């Protein structure tokens, strides 16, 4: 048993998106398992919607409510990106920035050893410095995406050399090895507000660079076994400060079993049980962005053309009209071999089911991690954020295949959907992908490996605290 006074008090401060809050919660659980005390800070409605903390850890994880200030154009009760259409998210960022003062008061009152924060609070590093607290920025994206986003010059306080959308469509010059890592024009156009100022007054890239630059260490959801050259590049050439992989934070068996007796899962499982081994295409495009009506139509008709069994989790943006329906007769024509699920579905359980053979994904890093733990090869359809970068990398590593799209507007056809699905599900080339996915399982589903990363991360947190204390008493 560790000595009680060795234990740390760590504040967690994720961005207001479930794709961020959940990995932060996972990291919190891993650290609480090692005896550290966590204050997990977010807004009240998000706290209500977080998954249950395991009873064995609940005394160590304190959920701290900070209500968001009202902001013009931000509807009431919207506290996470999932509550909003994409073009309203900038107002949520503005509300998030309004947490500066209450968070500062909380940090002053609680003086934690560490604050682990997301890319968004660009104003936080100066505050932790002033209060003499240590700060780690926790990057939920993979290392390659971070290499792409953060320029070496911005780390030295100079401007990012890229100012036009086109600059983001080629691999940056600080990548010294062959790579395809770049956005497509339609991808960077869609998120160009990320690199331009929006109503919140700063760009996303500015947020990203400020939090990375201002932190004492960088924690990253990755591992050397998957991204050796990218992690080395980040450490040695770009960030020039400790860049500590925390492992992939894969879901635990316990997480997957959670809710096994849930009625909606039992119905899904019964359907999956009836399908042939590794035959089903599972489709889920994450909780952040959704397809346009035209794209959704092509996806549906492509699925139909593919003649493969499928399970499609169809999410619509909040406030979308019921008129925007799937193609007429689609569900009748495919009922014998496909399911359209209009609501939440237990993704980890579905991916772990032996009938699932292909995952058509938006390439969120968490989704990829969940799939590759179960040897499921990927069909890649990135929608927003850094998903395009993740798709390029997974395609380069031959773990997935991208659905071909029109470079200018990002549109795709039913034929390209059907061909890509059949290529991965039933072709020769698909065999090679499945073999690669099988190899990946050794990395993505290896708790010994990831526990080792967490031990190392914990050591960093403790050593830095020791040094910080010595400095303060000097
Ligand atoms: C998991 O990782 C450890 C440490 O790297 C390694 O020794 C072991 O062989 C891996 N296990 C599997 C099943 O691949």
XYZ file of C-alpha atoms and ligand atoms in Angstrom:
488
model
C 0.000 0.000 0.000
C 1.245 3.464 -0.835
C 1.743 5.931 1.926
C -1.373 8.104 2.255
C 0.574 11.345 1.890
C 2.008 10.132 -1.414
C -1.444 10.352 -2.843
C -2.309 13.214 -5.101
C -5.319 15.462 -5.431
C -5.992 15.909 -9.139
C -8.535 18.236 -10.747
C -9.908 17.093 -14.114
C -11.323 19.713 -16.460
C -12.581 18.309 -19.789
C -14.135 20.156 -22.721
C -17.953 19.964 -22.811
C -18.233 17.030 -25.207
C -18.921 13.454 -24.187
C -16.139 12.312 -26.505
C -13.825 14.256 -24.184
C -15.542 13.834 -20.810
C -15.594 10.031 -21.093
C -11.829 9.576 -21.665
C -11.234 12.085 -18.839
C -13.482 9.980 -16.631
C -11.623 6.824 -17.693
C -8.311 8.480 -16.771
C -9.876 9.566 -13.453
C -10.891 5.994 -12.700
C -7.397 4.662 -13.492
C -5.801 7.212 -11.155
C -8.406 6.694 -8.420
C -7.676 2.944 -8.588
C -4.121 3.892 -7.613
C -5.403 5.755 -4.559
C -5.445 9.335 -5.861
C -8.254 11.756 -5.161
C -10.011 13.251 -8.176
C -12.165 16.369 -8.507
C -13.943 16.034 -11.831
C -15.197 19.483 -12.829
C -18.003 20.047 -15.318
C -21.483 21.531 -15.554
C -24.489 20.078 -13.678
C -26.370 18.525 -16.572
C -23.228 16.818 -17.811
C -22.594 15.370 -14.380
C -26.112 13.924 -14.398
C -25.417 12.270 -17.742
C -22.037 10.706 -16.908
C -21.932 6.945 -16.441
C -22.081 5.648 -12.878
C -18.760 5.715 -11.026
C -17.961 2.180 -9.748
C -18.889 2.015 -6.023
C -15.335 0.958 -5.131
C -14.034 4.313 -6.437
C -16.866 6.699 -5.658
C -15.253 7.891 -2.405
C -12.209 9.048 -4.412
C -13.953 10.725 -7.352
C -15.729 13.920 -6.463
C -17.987 15.354 -9.181
C -17.800 19.148 -8.983
C -20.646 21.222 -10.462
C -19.793 24.521 -12.120
C -22.897 25.949 -13.846
C -22.283 27.587 -17.224
C -23.027 31.309 -17.479
C -25.856 32.276 -19.870
C -24.646 33.234 -23.345
C -26.671 34.876 -26.138
C -27.703 32.353 -28.817
C -26.987 29.394 -26.579
C -30.317 27.676 -25.831
C -31.066 26.900 -22.202
C -30.058 23.485 -20.912
C -27.456 22.961 -23.599
C -24.277 21.996 -21.835
C -22.539 19.595 -24.215
C -21.853 19.492 -27.940
C -24.369 16.659 -28.299
C -27.151 19.128 -27.361
C -26.350 21.459 -30.248
C -26.084 21.599 -34.023
C -22.498 22.049 -35.185
C -22.787 25.774 -35.983
C -23.871 26.592 -32.417
C -20.878 25.007 -30.711
C -18.932 28.264 -30.754
C -21.485 29.659 -28.267
C -20.825 26.711 -25.995
C -17.110 27.566 -26.139
C -17.969 31.087 -25.062
C -19.964 29.751 -22.108
C -17.101 27.387 -21.259
C -14.697 30.349 -21.148
C -17.064 31.895 -18.606
C -15.943 29.191 -16.176
C -12.586 30.925 -15.768
C -13.565 32.769 -12.618
C -15.463 30.018 -10.770
C -12.770 27.473 -11.646
C -10.068 29.819 -10.346
C -11.980 30.182 -7.073
C -12.293 26.396 -6.829
C -8.562 25.911 -7.475
C -7.647 28.554 -4.890
C -9.855 26.913 -2.298
C -8.773 23.326 -2.957
C -5.120 23.768 -4.042
C -4.769 20.441 -5.835
C -1.412 18.936 -6.787
C -2.308 18.738 -10.440
C -4.858 20.157 -12.859
C -5.376 17.969 -15.915
C -7.109 19.973 -18.597
C -8.346 19.640 -22.149
C -7.402 21.645 -25.265
C -10.145 24.242 -24.710
C -9.255 26.410 -21.649
C -6.507 28.531 -23.225
C -6.762 30.862 -20.202
C -5.978 28.184 -17.624
C -2.163 27.671 -17.792
C -1.394 31.224 -16.550
C -3.769 30.623 -13.633
C -2.232 27.310 -12.560
C 1.214 28.938 -12.834
C 0.156 31.875 -10.691
C -1.304 29.559 -8.064
C 1.811 27.370 -8.102
C -0.152 24.340 -9.309
C 1.075 21.815 -11.836
C -0.822 21.529 -15.106
C -1.020 18.673 -17.585
C -2.864 18.953 -20.823
C -4.519 15.666 -21.698
C -4.827 15.079 -25.342
C -7.596 12.624 -26.214
C -6.482 12.527 -29.848
C -3.763 10.242 -31.097
C -0.172 11.446 -31.370
C -0.161 11.850 -35.158
C -3.107 14.258 -35.005
C -1.278 16.297 -32.414
C 1.860 16.419 -34.573
C -0.297 17.777 -37.379
C -2.154 20.370 -35.325
C 0.611 21.824 -33.202
C 3.367 23.561 -35.144
C 6.912 23.712 -33.712
C 6.935 27.498 -34.184
C 3.735 27.966 -32.180
C 5.360 26.003 -29.362
C 8.011 28.701 -29.267
C 5.373 31.418 -29.113
C 5.515 32.312 -32.797
C 2.714 32.159 -35.331
C 1.574 28.975 -36.968
C 2.887 29.224 -40.551
C -0.469 27.963 -41.866
C -3.155 30.591 -42.336
C -5.206 29.422 -45.338
C -7.419 26.341 -45.549
C -5.186 24.988 -48.353
C -2.170 24.924 -46.041
C -3.854 22.154 -44.109
C -4.318 19.897 -47.127
C -0.663 18.789 -47.304
C 1.456 17.030 -44.672
C 3.258 19.716 -42.629
C 6.950 20.148 -43.358
C 7.917 19.148 -39.823
C 7.003 15.524 -40.565
C 10.362 14.109 -41.694
C 9.135 10.687 -42.883
C 6.744 9.654 -45.678
C 3.161 10.329 -44.632
C -0.322 11.021 -45.989
C -1.305 13.031 -42.918
C -3.390 15.999 -44.099
C -6.964 17.167 -44.269
C -9.000 16.991 -47.446
C -10.167 20.382 -48.649
C -13.805 19.674 -47.773
C -12.794 18.602 -44.270
C -10.763 21.673 -43.456
C -13.421 23.919 -45.015
C -16.024 22.379 -42.775
C -13.977 23.033 -39.657
C -12.159 26.137 -40.835
C -13.657 28.040 -37.935
C -11.383 25.808 -35.909
C -8.430 27.667 -37.346
C -10.155 31.053 -37.450
C -11.522 33.185 -34.682
C -15.186 32.574 -33.888
C -17.648 34.259 -31.501
C -15.633 32.966 -28.571
C -12.813 35.274 -29.722
C -10.094 32.699 -30.389
C -9.559 29.800 -32.764
C -9.494 26.146 -31.742
C -5.895 25.864 -32.873
C -5.022 28.783 -30.601
C -6.695 26.937 -27.715
C -4.832 23.783 -28.544
C -1.452 25.446 -28.819
C -1.930 27.565 -25.679
C -2.802 24.626 -23.476
C 0.003 22.451 -24.848
C 2.532 25.288 -24.559
C 1.474 26.313 -21.061
C 1.400 22.853 -19.485
C 4.102 21.201 -17.396
C 3.592 17.879 -19.101
C 1.478 16.572 -21.955
C -0.539 13.445 -21.392
C -1.568 11.669 -24.531
C -3.939 8.804 -25.230
C -1.535 6.671 -27.184
C 1.241 4.106 -26.869
C 4.644 3.476 -28.435
C 3.482 0.115 -29.785
C 1.044 1.931 -32.075
C 2.618 5.350 -32.699
C 6.353 5.155 -31.951
C 7.561 7.556 -34.618
C 4.828 10.102 -33.930
C 5.460 10.143 -30.196
C 9.189 10.516 -30.797
C 8.578 13.409 -33.170
C 6.326 15.165 -30.654
C 8.837 14.764 -27.835
C 12.000 15.603 -29.645
C 11.026 18.108 -32.300
C 7.702 19.722 -31.532
C 6.709 20.035 -27.902
C 10.104 19.816 -26.210
C 8.609 18.899 -22.876
C 7.617 15.598 -21.286
C 5.039 13.991 -23.481
C 3.746 11.060 -21.541
C 1.539 8.424 -23.152
C -1.159 7.219 -20.760
C -1.897 4.173 -22.906
C -5.041 3.767 -24.953
C -7.471 3.586 -22.005
C -9.283 0.641 -23.595
C -12.669 -0.313 -22.170
C -12.406 -2.867 -19.400
C -14.235 -6.193 -19.431
C -16.250 -4.815 -16.536
C -17.289 -1.778 -18.646
C -18.375 -4.081 -21.445
C -20.399 -6.355 -19.157
C -22.116 -3.380 -17.508
C -25.844 -3.494 -18.325
C -25.727 -7.040 -19.726
C -29.285 -7.600 -18.522
C -30.580 -4.385 -20.071
C -33.687 -5.102 -22.170
C -32.649 -3.062 -25.192
C -29.278 -4.826 -25.265
C -30.903 -8.250 -24.977
C -33.005 -7.506 -28.069
C -29.918 -6.378 -29.999
C -27.930 -9.389 -28.838
C -30.659 -11.790 -29.903
C -30.571 -10.298 -33.388
C -26.757 -10.430 -33.549
C -26.762 -14.035 -32.270
C -28.793 -15.026 -35.347
C -26.240 -13.596 -37.791
C -23.256 -15.446 -39.203
C -19.861 -15.010 -37.560
C -18.059 -11.780 -38.634
C -20.777 -10.958 -41.183
C -22.478 -7.828 -39.847
C -21.542 -4.257 -40.771
C -21.929 -2.051 -37.710
C -22.489 1.622 -38.568
C -22.183 4.426 -36.040
C -20.953 7.921 -36.751
C -20.390 9.280 -33.254
C -22.168 11.886 -31.221
C -20.637 15.083 -32.609
C -21.588 15.540 -36.237
C -24.212 14.048 -38.514
C -24.507 13.462 -42.255
C -26.370 15.786 -44.582
C -29.653 14.434 -45.917
C -28.061 13.721 -49.313
C -25.127 11.853 -47.769
C -27.418 9.858 -45.518
C -29.488 8.823 -48.533
C -26.387 7.621 -50.406
C -25.209 5.743 -47.339
C -28.577 3.979 -47.005
C -28.747 3.049 -50.679
C -25.096 1.940 -50.607
C -25.868 -0.350 -47.696
C -28.775 -1.775 -49.629
C -26.600 -2.315 -52.711
C -23.908 -4.050 -50.662
C -26.373 -6.858 -49.743
C -24.524 -7.239 -46.406
C -26.294 -7.601 -43.054
C -26.040 -4.382 -41.034
C -26.788 -2.727 -37.728
C -27.038 1.048 -38.185
C -27.158 3.440 -35.250
C -28.772 6.475 -36.797
C -28.400 9.703 -34.870
C -30.061 12.924 -35.986
C -28.967 16.412 -34.952
C -31.091 17.998 -32.216
C -34.055 19.831 -33.726
C -33.858 18.107 -37.128
C -37.129 17.661 -38.957
C -38.860 14.320 -39.242
C -39.385 15.052 -42.935
C -35.763 14.203 -43.606
C -36.333 10.503 -43.732
C -34.469 7.543 -45.105
C -35.162 6.684 -48.770
C -38.743 5.463 -49.355
C -39.086 1.750 -48.695
C -35.458 1.360 -47.552
C -36.342 -0.181 -44.217
C -38.959 -2.536 -45.719
C -36.578 -3.733 -48.389
C -33.721 -4.392 -45.948
C -35.684 -5.583 -42.929
C -34.692 -9.220 -43.396
C -31.009 -8.448 -42.974
C -30.646 -5.038 -41.384
C -31.608 -2.993 -38.336
C -31.874 0.785 -38.081
C -31.534 1.777 -34.439
C -32.786 5.302 -33.730
C -31.363 5.949 -30.347
C -28.467 5.093 -28.143
C -26.883 1.680 -28.619
C -24.229 -0.028 -26.487
C -21.354 0.307 -28.935
C -18.730 -1.574 -26.940
C -21.007 -4.595 -26.546
C -21.902 -4.589 -30.226
C -18.265 -4.379 -31.343
C -17.381 -7.203 -28.956
C -20.056 -9.472 -30.466
C -18.605 -12.212 -32.724
C -21.135 -11.543 -35.511
C -19.729 -8.062 -36.195
C -17.219 -8.146 -39.053
C -16.864 -4.535 -40.211
C -17.237 -1.151 -38.504
C -18.237 1.823 -40.641
C -17.015 4.659 -38.425
C -16.543 8.427 -38.322
C -13.000 7.692 -37.060
C -13.245 9.189 -33.615
C -10.169 7.906 -31.815
C -12.276 6.324 -29.032
C -14.386 4.403 -31.541
C -11.288 3.133 -33.330
C -9.821 1.967 -30.022
C -13.045 0.141 -29.172
C -13.155 -1.636 -32.529
C -9.487 -2.618 -32.726
C -9.678 -4.316 -29.360
C -12.033 -6.784 -31.081
C -10.246 -7.350 -34.402
C -12.889 -5.442 -36.358
C -11.491 -3.785 -39.524
C -12.775 -0.333 -40.396
C -14.551 1.470 -43.203
C -13.665 5.113 -42.719
C -16.076 8.022 -43.122
C -14.663 10.975 -41.165
C -17.055 13.857 -40.470
C -15.464 16.610 -38.425
C -12.745 17.662 -35.988
C -9.521 15.635 -36.333
C -11.391 12.584 -37.662
C -9.979 13.086 -41.161
C -6.445 12.847 -39.755
C -7.315 9.684 -37.883
C -8.803 8.193 -41.067
C -5.646 8.973 -43.088
C -3.496 7.307 -40.453
C -5.663 4.167 -40.151
C -5.756 3.839 -43.942
C -1.958 4.323 -44.137
C -1.538 1.624 -41.492
C -3.843 -0.665 -43.536
C -6.340 -1.124 -40.723
C -9.181 0.509 -42.625
C -10.309 1.783 -46.017
C -11.769 5.227 -46.668
C -14.981 5.613 -48.642
C -13.891 7.572 -51.753
C -15.336 11.098 -51.805
C -15.475 14.158 -53.957
C -12.463 16.247 -52.949
C -14.298 19.556 -53.234
C -17.571 18.989 -51.379
C -16.950 15.657 -49.657
C -19.956 13.998 -51.259
C -19.930 10.272 -51.964
C -22.081 7.874 -53.945
C -24.071 4.767 -53.079
C -21.744 2.782 -55.349
C -18.619 3.919 -53.534
C -20.244 2.946 -50.219
C -21.256 -0.504 -51.465
C -17.885 -1.190 -53.110
C -15.872 -0.157 -50.068
C -18.057 -2.210 -47.730
C -17.759 -5.312 -49.892
C -14.032 -4.765 -50.311
C -13.514 -4.849 -46.541
C -16.183 -7.445 -45.717
C -15.749 -10.120 -48.362
C -12.784 -9.506 -50.724
C -9.193 -10.795 -50.801
C -7.975 -7.357 -49.748
C -10.356 -7.615 -46.819
C -8.424 -10.668 -45.592
C -5.273 -8.572 -45.279
C -7.215 -5.950 -43.301
C -8.598 -8.577 -40.966
C -5.128 -9.960 -40.382
C -3.905 -6.438 -39.530
C -6.873 -5.902 -37.227
C -6.041 -9.169 -35.476
C -2.473 -7.974 -34.897
C -3.855 -4.726 -33.507
C -5.804 -6.601 -30.851
C -2.489 -7.515 -29.195
C -1.934 -3.790 -28.664
C -5.447 -2.427 -28.264
C -6.746 -5.106 -25.926
C -3.742 -5.633 -23.661
C -4.413 -4.529 -20.114
C -0.856 -5.370 -18.970
C 0.509 -2.986 -21.543
C -1.852 -0.140 -20.657
C -1.465 -0.627 -16.908
C 2.270 -0.182 -17.444
C 1.641 3.148 -19.184
C -0.579 4.293 -16.349
C 2.107 3.373 -13.787
C 4.591 5.440 -15.730
C 2.197 8.383 -15.968
C 1.550 8.208 -12.240
C 5.302 8.257 -11.618
C 5.588 11.442 -13.675
C 2.808 13.099 -11.700
C 4.456 12.222 -8.398
C 7.994 13.181 -9.407
C 6.880 16.541 -10.695
C 5.009 17.245 -7.501
C 8.101 16.470 -5.487
C 10.147 18.859 -7.601
C 7.446 21.511 -7.368
C 7.437 21.264 -3.570
C 11.220 21.541 -3.406
C 11.127 24.610 -5.634
C 8.501 26.249 -3.472
C 10.435 25.726 -0.246
C 13.674 27.045 -1.787
C 0.835 -7.341 -23.819
O 1.899 -6.447 -23.638
C 2.970 -6.971 -22.880
C 3.906 -5.820 -22.542
O 4.323 -5.135 -23.676
C 3.617 -8.094 -23.667
O 4.717 -8.634 -22.946
C 2.571 -9.155 -23.948
O 3.101 -10.149 -24.783
C 1.311 -8.572 -24.572
N 0.242 -9.550 -24.574
C -0.308 -9.993 -25.677
C -1.414 -10.970 -25.503
O 0.029 -9.636 -26.776
